[in-house]
Amino acid sequence: MAFPQHRPRRLRSEARFRDLVRETVLLPRHLILPLFVEEGLEKPEPISAMPGHSRWPASEVFQPAEAAFAKGVTTFLLFGVPAKKDAVGSASKDPDGVIPVALKSLRKHLPTAVLITDVCLCGYTSHGHCGVIGDQGAILNDETLQYLVEMALCHARAGADIVAPSDMMDGRVGAIRAALDLEGMLHTPILSYAAKFASAFYGPFREAAHSAPTFGDRRTYQMDSGNAREALIEMQLDFDEGADMLMVKPAGPYLDIIRLARDTFPCPIAAYQVSGEFSMIKAAGANGWIDETAAMMESLLGIRRAGADLIITYFAAEAAEILRQKA
Ligand code: PBG
């Protein structure tokens, strides 16, 4: 292709042309909004590192959900913070716990919404790790599986449409699938956090969910950021164990992994634009260093272009509102 026959600027010369030939689309239905519910709260508690987001009482969380739903966001990902934490995260399987109560309330207010729950112990354990701990402080893999299974069952029984294990223990997708099937919940899909990297970008979330580890870090179970081939192993295992959808997390710094997932697996691929990615754009926007709205939309379009079908993002409601105005 040679100049002057080819002038790529021709198709950029007007907004009408740009709209006509844009390859990637972003729609409200691609966006999933995370919501935090905390047991024992009487009113929402703003999360200082995540402007616009709060921890909600289970009975009130329908408020932000309804507001987002009105803008076209139909799908929510719920994180629970229990009143009492212990070494094995016992509250995670409580049928009257914060997630079951939130599910019932959300279902009543938004009967057609898709409700996904995060399945992981870190918000429920006193030590903040995603699994149970052995004598030497190691995070035990196989011993943790039963706790995750019970948590997933508890959520599914309470009406979760989809369960999303985020703990990164080996074998948990298969264990959860088998347990759901045994209870006759053959049609409850699993959205697996398959390629989840040990990331500095989870910082604000750990404030939101009070889930920072009290010792050590998550590097013995979450992935090393340098590894792409290993991400294929993780995703293949989860796919083979019965995951219906695979997730890559974080999103922005791992766009190559999203593309790898898209090109390798025929199932839907989700990407999680995590708290740090959100807060950075918010902070730079608040300082007037970038155009926050434009940066938000560009970051989301980039994740879609990389190959994500679905994006879990704290911008879901704001972005859906912008898309609605444009439509
Ligand atoms: C639980 C979990 C985490 C996030 C989602 N599920 C935190 C972590 O692994 O430390 C992070 C989400 C975010 O940063 O927005 N394991």
Coordinates of C-alpha atoms and ligand atoms in Angstrom, one line a residue:
M1 CA 0.0 0.0 0.0
A2 CA 1.6 3.2 -1.1
F3 CA 1.0 6.9 -0.7
P4 CA -0.6 8.8 -2.3
Q5 CA -3.2 6.2 -3.4
H6 CA -3.7 5.2 0.2
R7 CA -4.5 8.0 2.6
P8 CA -5.8 6.6 5.9
R9 CA -6.8 10.1 6.9
R10 CA -9.7 10.1 4.3
L11 CA -11.8 7.9 6.6
R12 CA -10.9 10.0 9.6
S13 CA -11.9 13.3 8.0
E14 CA -15.4 13.5 9.5
A15 CA -17.0 12.2 12.6
R16 CA -19.6 10.5 10.4
F17 CA -16.9 8.5 8.6
R18 CA -15.2 7.6 11.9
D19 CA -18.5 6.4 13.3
L20 CA -19.1 4.4 10.2
V21 CA -15.8 2.4 10.2
R22 CA -15.1 2.1 14.0
E23 CA -14.3 -1.6 14.4
T24 CA -15.0 -2.0 18.1
V25 CA -18.2 -1.2 19.9
L26 CA -18.9 -0.6 23.5
L27 CA -22.5 -1.1 24.8
P28 CA -24.0 -0.9 28.2
R29 CA -24.7 -4.7 28.1
H30 CA -20.9 -5.3 28.0
L31 CA -20.5 -3.6 31.4
I32 CA -20.7 -5.3 34.8
L33 CA -20.8 -3.2 38.0
P34 CA -19.2 -4.4 41.2
L35 CA -21.1 -3.7 44.4
F36 CA -19.8 -4.0 48.0
V37 CA -22.2 -5.0 50.8
E38 CA -21.2 -5.0 54.4
E39 CA -23.0 -6.7 57.3
G40 CA -24.1 -4.4 60.1
L41 CA -24.0 -1.1 58.3
E42 CA -26.9 1.3 58.7
K43 CA -26.0 3.6 55.9
P44 CA -23.6 3.5 53.0
E45 CA -20.0 4.1 53.8
P46 CA -18.0 5.9 51.1
I47 CA -14.8 4.2 50.0
S48 CA -12.3 7.0 50.1
A49 CA -9.9 5.5 47.5
M50 CA -12.8 4.9 45.1
P51 CA -14.7 8.1 44.5
G52 CA -18.4 7.5 43.9
H53 CA -18.4 4.0 45.5
S54 CA -19.5 2.9 48.9
R55 CA -20.0 -0.2 51.0
W56 CA -23.8 -0.7 51.3
P57 CA -26.1 -2.3 53.8
A58 CA -27.5 -5.5 52.1
S59 CA -31.0 -4.1 52.3
E60 CA -30.0 -0.8 50.5
V61 CA -27.7 -2.0 47.8
F62 CA -30.6 -2.0 45.4
Q63 CA -30.2 1.8 45.2
P64 CA -27.0 2.0 43.2
A65 CA -28.1 -1.2 41.3
E66 CA -31.3 0.5 40.3
A67 CA -29.6 3.7 39.3
A68 CA -27.1 1.7 37.1
F69 CA -29.9 -0.5 35.7
A70 CA -31.8 2.6 34.6
K71 CA -28.7 3.4 32.5
G72 CA -28.6 0.0 30.9
V73 CA -26.3 -1.9 33.2
T74 CA -28.0 -5.2 33.7
T75 CA -25.3 -7.2 35.5
F76 CA -23.8 -6.9 39.0
L77 CA -20.9 -8.5 40.8
L78 CA -21.4 -8.7 44.5
F79 CA -18.6 -8.6 47.2
G80 CA -19.5 -9.3 50.8
V81 CA -17.9 -8.0 54.0
P82 CA -19.1 -9.9 57.1
A83 CA -19.4 -8.5 60.6
K84 CA -17.2 -11.2 62.0
K85 CA -14.1 -12.7 60.4
D86 CA -12.3 -15.8 61.6
A87 CA -9.4 -18.0 60.4
V88 CA -11.6 -20.1 58.0
G89 CA -14.0 -17.4 57.0
S90 CA -17.0 -19.1 58.5
A91 CA -19.4 -16.3 57.6
S92 CA -18.9 -17.1 53.9
K93 CA -21.3 -20.0 54.1
D94 CA -23.9 -18.4 56.3
P95 CA -27.4 -18.7 54.6
D96 CA -28.4 -15.5 56.5
G97 CA -25.1 -13.8 55.7
V98 CA -24.6 -10.5 53.9
I99 CA -24.5 -11.9 50.4
P100 CA -27.7 -14.1 50.7
V101 CA -29.6 -11.1 52.2
A102 CA -28.3 -8.8 49.4
L103 CA -29.3 -11.3 46.7
K104 CA -32.8 -11.6 48.0
S105 CA -33.3 -7.8 48.2
L106 CA -31.7 -7.2 44.7
R107 CA -33.9 -9.9 43.2
K108 CA -37.0 -8.3 44.6
H109 CA -36.1 -4.9 43.3
L110 CA -34.6 -5.9 40.0
P111 CA -36.0 -9.3 39.0
T112 CA -34.4 -9.4 35.6
A113 CA -30.9 -8.3 36.6
V114 CA -28.0 -10.8 36.3
L115 CA -26.5 -11.3 39.8
I116 CA -23.0 -12.6 40.0
T117 CA -21.2 -13.3 43.3
D118 CA -17.5 -13.3 44.1
V119 CA -16.5 -16.5 45.7
C120 CA -13.3 -16.0 47.8
L121 CA -12.4 -16.2 51.4
C122 CA -10.2 -13.1 51.7
G123 CA -13.0 -10.7 52.7
Y124 CA -14.1 -13.3 55.4
T125 CA -10.8 -14.4 57.0
S126 CA -9.2 -12.7 59.9
H127 CA -5.8 -13.0 58.1
G128 CA -7.1 -11.7 54.8
H129 CA -5.8 -14.5 52.7
C130 CA -7.9 -16.2 50.0
G131 CA -7.6 -19.7 51.6
V132 CA -7.1 -21.4 54.9
I133 CA -3.7 -21.3 56.5
G134 CA -1.4 -24.2 57.6
D135 CA 0.9 -24.5 60.5
Q136 CA 3.8 -22.8 58.7
G137 CA 1.7 -19.9 57.4
A138 CA 1.2 -21.6 54.0
I139 CA -2.0 -21.1 52.2
L140 CA -3.4 -24.6 51.9
N141 CA -4.8 -25.5 48.5
D142 CA -6.8 -28.7 48.7
E143 CA -8.1 -27.9 52.3
T144 CA -9.5 -24.6 51.0
L145 CA -11.6 -26.1 48.2
Q146 CA -14.3 -27.3 50.6
Y147 CA -14.8 -23.8 52.0
L148 CA -15.1 -22.3 48.5
V149 CA -17.5 -25.1 47.5
E150 CA -19.7 -24.3 50.5
M151 CA -19.6 -20.5 49.8
A152 CA -20.5 -21.1 46.1
L153 CA -23.4 -23.4 47.2
C154 CA -24.6 -20.8 49.7
H155 CA -24.7 -18.1 47.1
A156 CA -26.4 -20.3 44.4
R157 CA -29.0 -21.4 46.9
A158 CA -29.7 -17.8 47.8
G159 CA -30.3 -17.0 44.2
A160 CA -27.0 -16.0 42.6
D161 CA -27.3 -16.4 38.8
I162 CA -23.6 -17.0 38.3
V163 CA -20.7 -17.7 40.8
A164 CA -17.3 -16.3 40.2
P165 CA -14.4 -17.9 42.1
S166 CA -11.5 -15.4 42.5
D167 CA -9.3 -17.2 45.0
M168 CA -6.8 -18.8 42.5
M169 CA -6.7 -22.2 44.3
D170 CA -6.0 -25.1 41.9
G171 CA -9.0 -27.3 41.2
R172 CA -11.7 -25.0 42.6
V173 CA -13.7 -24.7 39.4
G174 CA -14.0 -28.5 39.1
A175 CA -14.9 -28.8 42.8
I176 CA -17.6 -26.1 42.6
R177 CA -19.0 -27.5 39.3
A178 CA -19.3 -31.0 40.8
A179 CA -21.0 -29.7 44.0
L180 CA -23.5 -27.5 42.0
D181 CA -24.4 -30.4 39.8
L182 CA -24.9 -32.7 42.7
E183 CA -27.4 -30.2 44.1
G184 CA -29.2 -30.1 40.8
M185 CA -28.0 -26.6 40.0
L186 CA -26.8 -27.7 36.6
H187 CA -27.6 -24.4 35.0
T188 CA -25.7 -22.1 37.4
P189 CA -22.7 -20.9 35.3
I190 CA -19.2 -20.4 36.6
L191 CA -17.3 -17.2 35.7
S192 CA -13.8 -18.1 36.6
Y193 CA -11.1 -15.6 37.5
A194 CA -8.8 -17.8 35.5
A195 CA -5.8 -15.6 34.8
K196 CA -5.6 -13.4 37.9
F197 CA -2.3 -11.7 38.5
A198 CA -0.7 -10.6 41.8
S199 CA -1.2 -6.9 41.2
A200 CA -0.4 -3.6 42.8
F201 CA -3.6 -2.3 41.2
Y202 CA -5.9 -4.1 43.8
G203 CA -4.9 -1.5 46.4
P204 CA -8.1 0.5 46.6
F205 CA -10.3 -2.7 46.6
R206 CA -8.5 -4.0 49.7
E207 CA -9.7 -0.9 51.5
A208 CA -13.2 -1.4 50.1
A209 CA -13.5 -5.0 51.2
H210 CA -11.2 -4.8 54.3
S211 CA -9.3 -7.7 52.7
A212 CA -5.6 -6.8 52.8
P213 CA -3.6 -9.8 54.0
T214 CA -2.2 -9.3 57.5
F215 CA 1.0 -11.1 56.7
G216 CA 2.8 -11.9 53.5
D217 CA 1.2 -11.4 50.1
R218 CA -0.8 -13.3 47.5
R219 CA 2.1 -14.3 45.3
T220 CA 2.0 -18.0 46.1
Y221 CA -1.5 -18.2 44.5
Q222 CA -2.0 -15.3 42.2
M223 CA 0.0 -15.2 39.0
D224 CA 3.3 -13.6 38.4
S225 CA 2.9 -10.5 36.1
G226 CA 5.6 -11.7 33.7
N227 CA 3.8 -14.8 32.6
A228 CA 1.6 -15.2 29.5
R229 CA 2.1 -18.9 28.7
E230 CA 1.3 -19.8 32.3
A231 CA -2.0 -17.8 31.9
L232 CA -2.8 -20.3 29.1
I233 CA -2.3 -23.2 31.5
E234 CA -4.6 -21.5 34.1
M235 CA -7.3 -20.8 31.6
Q236 CA -7.1 -24.2 30.0
L237 CA -7.5 -25.9 33.4
D238 CA -10.5 -23.8 34.4
F239 CA -12.1 -24.3 30.9
D240 CA -11.5 -28.1 31.2
E241 CA -12.9 -28.1 34.7
G242 CA -16.1 -26.6 33.4
A243 CA -15.8 -22.8 33.6
D244 CA -18.4 -21.3 31.4
M245 CA -16.6 -17.9 31.1
L246 CA -13.0 -17.0 31.7
M247 CA -11.7 -13.8 33.2
V248 CA -8.5 -11.9 32.9
K249 CA -7.6 -9.6 35.8
P250 CA -6.5 -6.8 35.9
A251 CA -7.4 -5.6 32.4
G252 CA -5.4 -2.6 31.3
P253 CA -1.9 -3.9 32.0
Y254 CA -2.8 -7.3 30.7
L255 CA -4.4 -6.6 27.3
D256 CA -2.1 -9.2 25.7
I257 CA -3.6 -11.8 28.0
I258 CA -7.1 -10.8 27.0
R259 CA -6.2 -11.2 23.3
L260 CA -4.6 -14.6 24.0
A261 CA -7.7 -15.7 25.8
R262 CA -9.9 -14.5 23.0
D263 CA -7.9 -16.2 20.3
T264 CA -7.6 -19.5 22.3
F265 CA -10.9 -20.1 23.9
P266 CA -14.3 -20.1 22.2
C267 CA -16.2 -19.2 25.4
P268 CA -17.1 -15.6 26.5
I269 CA -14.1 -13.7 27.9
A270 CA -14.4 -11.2 30.7
A271 CA -11.8 -8.7 31.8
Y272 CA -11.8 -6.9 35.2
Q273 CA -10.8 -3.3 35.1
V274 CA -9.7 -3.3 38.8
S275 CA -9.9 -0.7 41.5
G276 CA -6.4 0.8 40.9
E277 CA -7.1 1.3 37.2
F278 CA -10.3 3.1 38.1
S279 CA -8.8 5.2 40.9
M280 CA -5.9 6.3 38.8
I281 CA -8.2 7.7 36.1
K282 CA -10.4 9.3 38.8
A283 CA -7.4 10.9 40.5
A284 CA -5.8 12.3 37.4
G285 CA -9.2 13.6 36.3
A286 CA -9.9 15.3 39.6
N287 CA -6.5 17.0 39.3
G288 CA -7.3 18.2 35.8
W289 CA -4.4 16.2 34.4
I290 CA -6.5 14.2 32.0
D291 CA -10.1 14.4 30.6
E292 CA -11.6 11.9 32.9
T293 CA -14.6 11.0 30.7
A294 CA -12.5 10.6 27.6
A295 CA -9.9 8.5 29.4
M296 CA -12.6 6.3 30.9
M297 CA -14.2 5.6 27.5
E298 CA -10.8 5.0 25.9
S299 CA -9.7 2.6 28.6
L300 CA -13.0 0.6 28.2
L301 CA -12.9 0.6 24.4
G302 CA -9.2 -0.6 24.5
I303 CA -10.3 -3.6 26.7
R304 CA -13.0 -4.5 24.2
R305 CA -10.6 -4.1 21.3
A306 CA -8.2 -6.5 23.0
G307 CA -11.0 -9.1 22.9
A308 CA -13.1 -8.9 26.1
D309 CA -16.8 -9.6 25.6
L310 CA -17.6 -8.4 29.1
I311 CA -15.9 -5.7 31.3
I312 CA -16.2 -5.6 35.0
T313 CA -15.7 -2.0 35.8
Y314 CA -16.4 0.6 38.5
F315 CA -17.1 2.9 35.6
A316 CA -20.1 0.8 34.5
A317 CA -22.8 3.3 35.4
E318 CA -21.0 6.4 34.3
A319 CA -19.9 4.8 31.0
A320 CA -23.4 3.5 30.3
E321 CA -24.8 7.0 30.9
I322 CA -22.3 8.4 28.3
L323 CA -23.2 5.7 25.8
R324 CA -26.9 6.4 26.3
Q325 CA -26.4 10.1 25.7
K326 CA -24.6 9.3 22.4
A327 CA -27.2 6.8 21.2
Ligands
PBG1 C1 -10.7 -11.3 46.0 C2 -10.7 -10.3 45.0 C3 -9.8 -9.1 44.9 C4 -10.3 -8.4 43.8 C5 -11.4 -9.1 43.3 N1 -11.6 -10.2 44.0 C6 -8.7 -8.7 45.7 C7 -7.4 -9.4 45.7 O1 -7.2 -10.4 45.1 O2 -6.6 -8.9 46.5 C8 -9.7 -7.1 43.3 C9 -10.7 -6.2 42.6 C10 -10.2 -4.8 42.4 O3 -9.1 -4.4 42.7 O4 -11.1 -4.0 41.9 N2 -9.7 -12.2 45.9

